[in-house]
Tab-separated table of C-alpha atoms in Angstrom:
chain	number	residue	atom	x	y	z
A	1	UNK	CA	108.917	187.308	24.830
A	2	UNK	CA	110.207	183.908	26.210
A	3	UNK	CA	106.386	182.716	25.282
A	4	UNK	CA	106.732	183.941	21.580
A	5	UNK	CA	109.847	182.513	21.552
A	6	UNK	CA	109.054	178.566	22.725
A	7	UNK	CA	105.873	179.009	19.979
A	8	UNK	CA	107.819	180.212	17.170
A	9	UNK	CA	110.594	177.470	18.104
A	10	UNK	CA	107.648	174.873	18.004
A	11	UNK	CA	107.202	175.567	14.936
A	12	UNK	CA	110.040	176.037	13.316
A	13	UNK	CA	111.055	172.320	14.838
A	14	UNK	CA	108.188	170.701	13.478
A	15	UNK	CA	108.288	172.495	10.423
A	16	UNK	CA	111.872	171.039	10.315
A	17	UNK	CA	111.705	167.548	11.670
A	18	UNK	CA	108.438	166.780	11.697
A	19	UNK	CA	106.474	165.612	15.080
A	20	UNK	CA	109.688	165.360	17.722
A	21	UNK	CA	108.792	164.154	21.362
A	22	UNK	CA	107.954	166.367	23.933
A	23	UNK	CA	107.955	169.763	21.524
A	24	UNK	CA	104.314	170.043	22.337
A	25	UNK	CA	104.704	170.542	25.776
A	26	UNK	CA	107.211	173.818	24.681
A	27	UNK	CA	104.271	174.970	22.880
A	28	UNK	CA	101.934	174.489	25.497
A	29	UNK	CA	104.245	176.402	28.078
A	30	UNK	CA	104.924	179.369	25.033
A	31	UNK	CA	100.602	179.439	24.797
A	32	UNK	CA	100.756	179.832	29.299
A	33	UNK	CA	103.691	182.604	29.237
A	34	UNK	CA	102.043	184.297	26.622
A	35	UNK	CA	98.440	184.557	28.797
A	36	UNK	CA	100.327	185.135	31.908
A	37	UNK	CA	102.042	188.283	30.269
A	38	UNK	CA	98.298	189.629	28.929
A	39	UNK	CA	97.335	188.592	32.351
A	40	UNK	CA	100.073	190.790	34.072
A	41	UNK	CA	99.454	193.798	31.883
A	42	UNK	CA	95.419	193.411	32.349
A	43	UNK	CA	95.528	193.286	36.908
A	44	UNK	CA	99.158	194.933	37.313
A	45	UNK	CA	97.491	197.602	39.800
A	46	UNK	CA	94.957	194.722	40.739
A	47	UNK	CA	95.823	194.813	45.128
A	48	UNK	CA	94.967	190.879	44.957
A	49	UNK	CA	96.720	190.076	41.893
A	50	UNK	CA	99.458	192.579	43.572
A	51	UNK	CA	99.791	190.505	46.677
A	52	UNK	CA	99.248	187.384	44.776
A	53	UNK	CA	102.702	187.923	42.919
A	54	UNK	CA	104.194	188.629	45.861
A	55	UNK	CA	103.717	185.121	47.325
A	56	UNK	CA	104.490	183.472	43.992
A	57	UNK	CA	107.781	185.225	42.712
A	58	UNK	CA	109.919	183.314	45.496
A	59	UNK	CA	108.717	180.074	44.496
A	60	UNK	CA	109.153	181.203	40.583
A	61	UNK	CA	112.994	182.197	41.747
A	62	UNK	CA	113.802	179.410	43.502
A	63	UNK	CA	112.587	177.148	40.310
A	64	UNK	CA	114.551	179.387	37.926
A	65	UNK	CA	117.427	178.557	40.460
A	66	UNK	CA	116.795	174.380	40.624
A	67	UNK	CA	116.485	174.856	36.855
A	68	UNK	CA	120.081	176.520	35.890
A	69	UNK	CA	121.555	174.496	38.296
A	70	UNK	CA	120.132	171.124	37.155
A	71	UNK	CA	120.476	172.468	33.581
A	72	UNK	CA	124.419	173.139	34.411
A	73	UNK	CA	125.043	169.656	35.676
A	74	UNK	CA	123.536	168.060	32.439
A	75	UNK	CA	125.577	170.014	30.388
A	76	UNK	CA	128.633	169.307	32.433
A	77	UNK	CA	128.055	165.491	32.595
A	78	UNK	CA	127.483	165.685	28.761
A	79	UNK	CA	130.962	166.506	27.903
A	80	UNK	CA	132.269	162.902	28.758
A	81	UNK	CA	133.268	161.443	25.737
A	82	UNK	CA	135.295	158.350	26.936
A	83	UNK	CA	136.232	155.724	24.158
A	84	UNK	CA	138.559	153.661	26.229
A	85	UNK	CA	137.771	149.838	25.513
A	86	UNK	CA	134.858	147.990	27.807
A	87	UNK	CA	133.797	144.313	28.329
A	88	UNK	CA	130.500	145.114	27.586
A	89	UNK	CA	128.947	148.247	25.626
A	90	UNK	CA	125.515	149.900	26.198
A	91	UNK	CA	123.513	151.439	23.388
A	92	UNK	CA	120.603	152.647	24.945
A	93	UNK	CA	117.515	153.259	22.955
A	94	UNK	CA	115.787	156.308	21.218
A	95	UNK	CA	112.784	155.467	18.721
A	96	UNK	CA	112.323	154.397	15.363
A	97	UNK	CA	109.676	155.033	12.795
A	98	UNK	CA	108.486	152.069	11.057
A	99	UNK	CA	111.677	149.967	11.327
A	100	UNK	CA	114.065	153.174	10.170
A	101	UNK	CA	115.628	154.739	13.305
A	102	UNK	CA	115.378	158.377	14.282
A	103	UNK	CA	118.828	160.198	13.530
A	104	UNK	CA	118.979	160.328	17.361
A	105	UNK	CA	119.456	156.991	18.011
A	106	UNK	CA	121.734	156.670	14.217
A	107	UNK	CA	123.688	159.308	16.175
A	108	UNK	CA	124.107	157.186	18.868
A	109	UNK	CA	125.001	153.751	16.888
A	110	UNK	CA	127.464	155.484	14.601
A	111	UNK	CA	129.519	156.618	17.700
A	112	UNK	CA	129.300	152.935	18.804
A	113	UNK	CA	130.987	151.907	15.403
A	114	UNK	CA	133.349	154.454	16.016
A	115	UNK	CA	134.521	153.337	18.900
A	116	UNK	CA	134.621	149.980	17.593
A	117	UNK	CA	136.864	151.101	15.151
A	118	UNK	CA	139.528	152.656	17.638
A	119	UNK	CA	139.229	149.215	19.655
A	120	UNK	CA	139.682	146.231	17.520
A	121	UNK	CA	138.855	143.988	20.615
A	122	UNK	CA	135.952	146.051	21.379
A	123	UNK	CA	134.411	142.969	23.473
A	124	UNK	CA	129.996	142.823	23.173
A	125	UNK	CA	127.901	145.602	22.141
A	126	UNK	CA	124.137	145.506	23.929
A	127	UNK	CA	121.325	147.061	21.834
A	128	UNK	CA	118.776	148.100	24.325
A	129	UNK	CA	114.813	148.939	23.271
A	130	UNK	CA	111.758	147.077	23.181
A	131	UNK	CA	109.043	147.975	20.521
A	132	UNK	CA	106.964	151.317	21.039
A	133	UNK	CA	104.023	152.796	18.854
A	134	UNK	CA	104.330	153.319	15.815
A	135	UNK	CA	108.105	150.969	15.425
A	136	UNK	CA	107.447	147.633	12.993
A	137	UNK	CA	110.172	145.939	15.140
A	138	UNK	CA	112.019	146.468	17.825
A	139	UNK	CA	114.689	149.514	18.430
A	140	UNK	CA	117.441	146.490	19.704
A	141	UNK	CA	116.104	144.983	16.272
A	142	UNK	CA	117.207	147.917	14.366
A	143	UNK	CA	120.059	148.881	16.160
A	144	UNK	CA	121.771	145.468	15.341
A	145	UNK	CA	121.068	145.294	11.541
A	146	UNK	CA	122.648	148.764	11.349
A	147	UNK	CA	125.677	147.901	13.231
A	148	UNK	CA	125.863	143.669	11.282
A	149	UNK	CA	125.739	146.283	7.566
A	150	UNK	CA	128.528	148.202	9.097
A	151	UNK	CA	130.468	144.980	10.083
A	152	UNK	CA	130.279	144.885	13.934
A	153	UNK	CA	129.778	141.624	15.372
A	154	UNK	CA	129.275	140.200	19.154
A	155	UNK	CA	125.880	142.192	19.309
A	156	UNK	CA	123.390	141.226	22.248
A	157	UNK	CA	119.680	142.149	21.862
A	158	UNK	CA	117.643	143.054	24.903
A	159	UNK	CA	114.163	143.799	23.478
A	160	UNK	CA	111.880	144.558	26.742
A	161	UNK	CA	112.813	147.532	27.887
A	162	UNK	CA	110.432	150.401	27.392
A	163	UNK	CA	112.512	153.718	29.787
A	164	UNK	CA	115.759	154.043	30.938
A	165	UNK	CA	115.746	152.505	33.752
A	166	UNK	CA	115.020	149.185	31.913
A	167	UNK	CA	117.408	149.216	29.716
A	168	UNK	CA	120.062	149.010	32.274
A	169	UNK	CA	118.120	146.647	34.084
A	170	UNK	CA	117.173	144.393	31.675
A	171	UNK	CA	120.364	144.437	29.742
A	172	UNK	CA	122.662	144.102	33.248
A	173	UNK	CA	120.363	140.653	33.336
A	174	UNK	CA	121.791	139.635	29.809
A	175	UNK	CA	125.193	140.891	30.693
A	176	UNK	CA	125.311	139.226	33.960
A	177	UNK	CA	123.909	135.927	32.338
A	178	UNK	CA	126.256	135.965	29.122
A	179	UNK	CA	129.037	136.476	30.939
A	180	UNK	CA	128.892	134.750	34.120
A	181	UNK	CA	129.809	137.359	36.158
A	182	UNK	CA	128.258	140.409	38.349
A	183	UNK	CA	127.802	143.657	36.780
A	184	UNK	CA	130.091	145.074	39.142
A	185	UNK	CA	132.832	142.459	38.247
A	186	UNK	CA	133.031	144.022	34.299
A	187	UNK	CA	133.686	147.038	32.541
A	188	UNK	CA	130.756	148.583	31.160
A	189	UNK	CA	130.484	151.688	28.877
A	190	UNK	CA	126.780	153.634	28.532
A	191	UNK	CA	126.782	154.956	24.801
A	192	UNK	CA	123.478	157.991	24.669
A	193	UNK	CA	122.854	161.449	23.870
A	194	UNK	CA	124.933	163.666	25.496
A	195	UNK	CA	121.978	164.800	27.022
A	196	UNK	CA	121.021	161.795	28.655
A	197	UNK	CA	124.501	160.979	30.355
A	198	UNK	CA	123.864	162.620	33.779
A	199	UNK	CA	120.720	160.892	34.037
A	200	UNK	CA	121.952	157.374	33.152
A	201	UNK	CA	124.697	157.851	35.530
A	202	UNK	CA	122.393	158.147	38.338
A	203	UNK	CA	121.077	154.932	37.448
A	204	UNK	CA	123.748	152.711	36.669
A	205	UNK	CA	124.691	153.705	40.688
A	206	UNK	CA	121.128	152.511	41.487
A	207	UNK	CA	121.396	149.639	39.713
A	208	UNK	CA	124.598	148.499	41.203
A	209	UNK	CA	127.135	149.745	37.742
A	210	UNK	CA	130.547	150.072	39.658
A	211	UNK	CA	133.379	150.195	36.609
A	212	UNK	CA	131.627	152.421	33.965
A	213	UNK	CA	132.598	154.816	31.669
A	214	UNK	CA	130.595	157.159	29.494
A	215	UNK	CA	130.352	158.811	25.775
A	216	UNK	CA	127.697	161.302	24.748
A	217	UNK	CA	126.869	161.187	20.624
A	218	UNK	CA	125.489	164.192	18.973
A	219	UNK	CA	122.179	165.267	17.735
A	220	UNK	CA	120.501	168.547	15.293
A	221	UNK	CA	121.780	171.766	16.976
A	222	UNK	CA	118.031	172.800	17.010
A	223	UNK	CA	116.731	169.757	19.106
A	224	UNK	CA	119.041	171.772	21.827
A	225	UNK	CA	116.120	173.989	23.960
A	226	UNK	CA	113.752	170.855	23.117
A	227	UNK	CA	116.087	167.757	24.421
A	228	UNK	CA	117.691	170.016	27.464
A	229	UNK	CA	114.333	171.219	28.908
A	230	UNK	CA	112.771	167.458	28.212
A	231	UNK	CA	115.567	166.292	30.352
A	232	UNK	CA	115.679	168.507	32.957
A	233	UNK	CA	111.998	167.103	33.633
A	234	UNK	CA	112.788	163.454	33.177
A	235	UNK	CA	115.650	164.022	35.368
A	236	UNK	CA	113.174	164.851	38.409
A	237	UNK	CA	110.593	162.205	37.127
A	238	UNK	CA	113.805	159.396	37.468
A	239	UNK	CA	114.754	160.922	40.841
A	240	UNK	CA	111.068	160.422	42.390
A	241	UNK	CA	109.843	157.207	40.321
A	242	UNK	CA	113.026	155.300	39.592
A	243	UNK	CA	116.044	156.189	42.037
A	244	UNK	CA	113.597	156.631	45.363
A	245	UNK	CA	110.302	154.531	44.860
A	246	UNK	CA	111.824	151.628	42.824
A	247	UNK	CA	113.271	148.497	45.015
């Protein structure tokens, strides 16, 4: 069932939005649940495949628990939707097509004009992405023409960042530089998906972020199972690469 389910969803997403990252490996894992149900049904009196399952439902558990747990503290983290004014603000990059960005990372600008709106001294805004496949320009390049149409000025481009983790590092580098000071001196806010909060939290603390506040924008209800599951494997993937192998 859960493997019918995570095809038909495939579907229906791409039928909807068209290719959206990471959706193929949902189909992918709908195709492996599917064989390992004709599997079961095939060797369910099988004494090897018998013992077999005996050794790997523990270890299948124990993932379902790391999983709801993980997937409880993203969702938790994801309610912070702090608009209180900064020194500096984050915008932290999602894609574009062309030079036209994806409603994700719209989402994400248009709560950074909002905010600018409830703070008339609002201080900079930092547009963080470098230029991926299939993007004409850069996402910091797209991110600040949208927000210079919609009247918001004091907009800082850092254009090399190509993850997460460089956005914060690359754009702490321009912060530090524009304004003289260490990161740790200012108040920053992080503007992402709600999503993504949990996971940029954990590396503003690498990075050395002491006075930073939050705010999670919105997305399609039906990128929900896709963006959730993507993160709860990009939050492992930060843990290993970024937070304990990085310097």
């Amino acid at each position: 069932i859960s493997g019918i389910f995570f095809i038909a969803y495939y579907f229906i997403l791409t039928a909807s939005l068209g290719p959206i990252t990471f959706s193929k490996y949902l189909l992918l894992g709908g195709i492996l649940l599917c064989l390992i149900g004709i599997i079961n049904q095939f060797f369910n009196k099988n004494k090897f495949y018998i013992k077999l399952v005996k050794i790997m439902k523990p270890l299948i558990i124990a993932g379902l628990i790391i999983f709801t747990i993980t997937e409880l503290a993203i969702i938790g983290f994801s309610l912070q939707k702090n608009m209180d004014k900064a020194d500096y603000t984050i915008i932290l990059g999602a894609g574009i097509r062309g030079e036209v960005m994806t409603d994700t990372l719209r989402r994400r600008v248009d709560k950074t004009i909002e905010y600018t709106k409830l703070n008339n001294d609002y201080g900079y805004i930092v547009v963080s992405g470098g230029q991926g496949a299939g993007e004409s320009i850069t996402e910091a390049e797209a991110m600040k023409r949208y927000l210079v149409k919609h009247n918001v000025d004091n907009v800082l481009k850092e254009e090399k960042s190509t993850d997460t983790y460089e956005n914060l590092l690359f754009s702490k580098e321009i912060i530090e530089k524009h304004s003289g000071k260490s990161i740790d001196e200012l108040k920053i806010k992080i503007i992402t998906s709600d999503f993504h909060l949990l996971r940029s939290k954990m590396l503003c603390i690498k990075l050395g972020y002491k006075e930073v506040s939050f705010c999670g924008s919105s997305y399609f209800a039906i990128l929900i199972p896709n963006y959730y599951v993507r993160e709860f494997v990009g939050f492992y993937k930060m843990l290993v690469f970024d937070v304990l192998l990085r310097n």
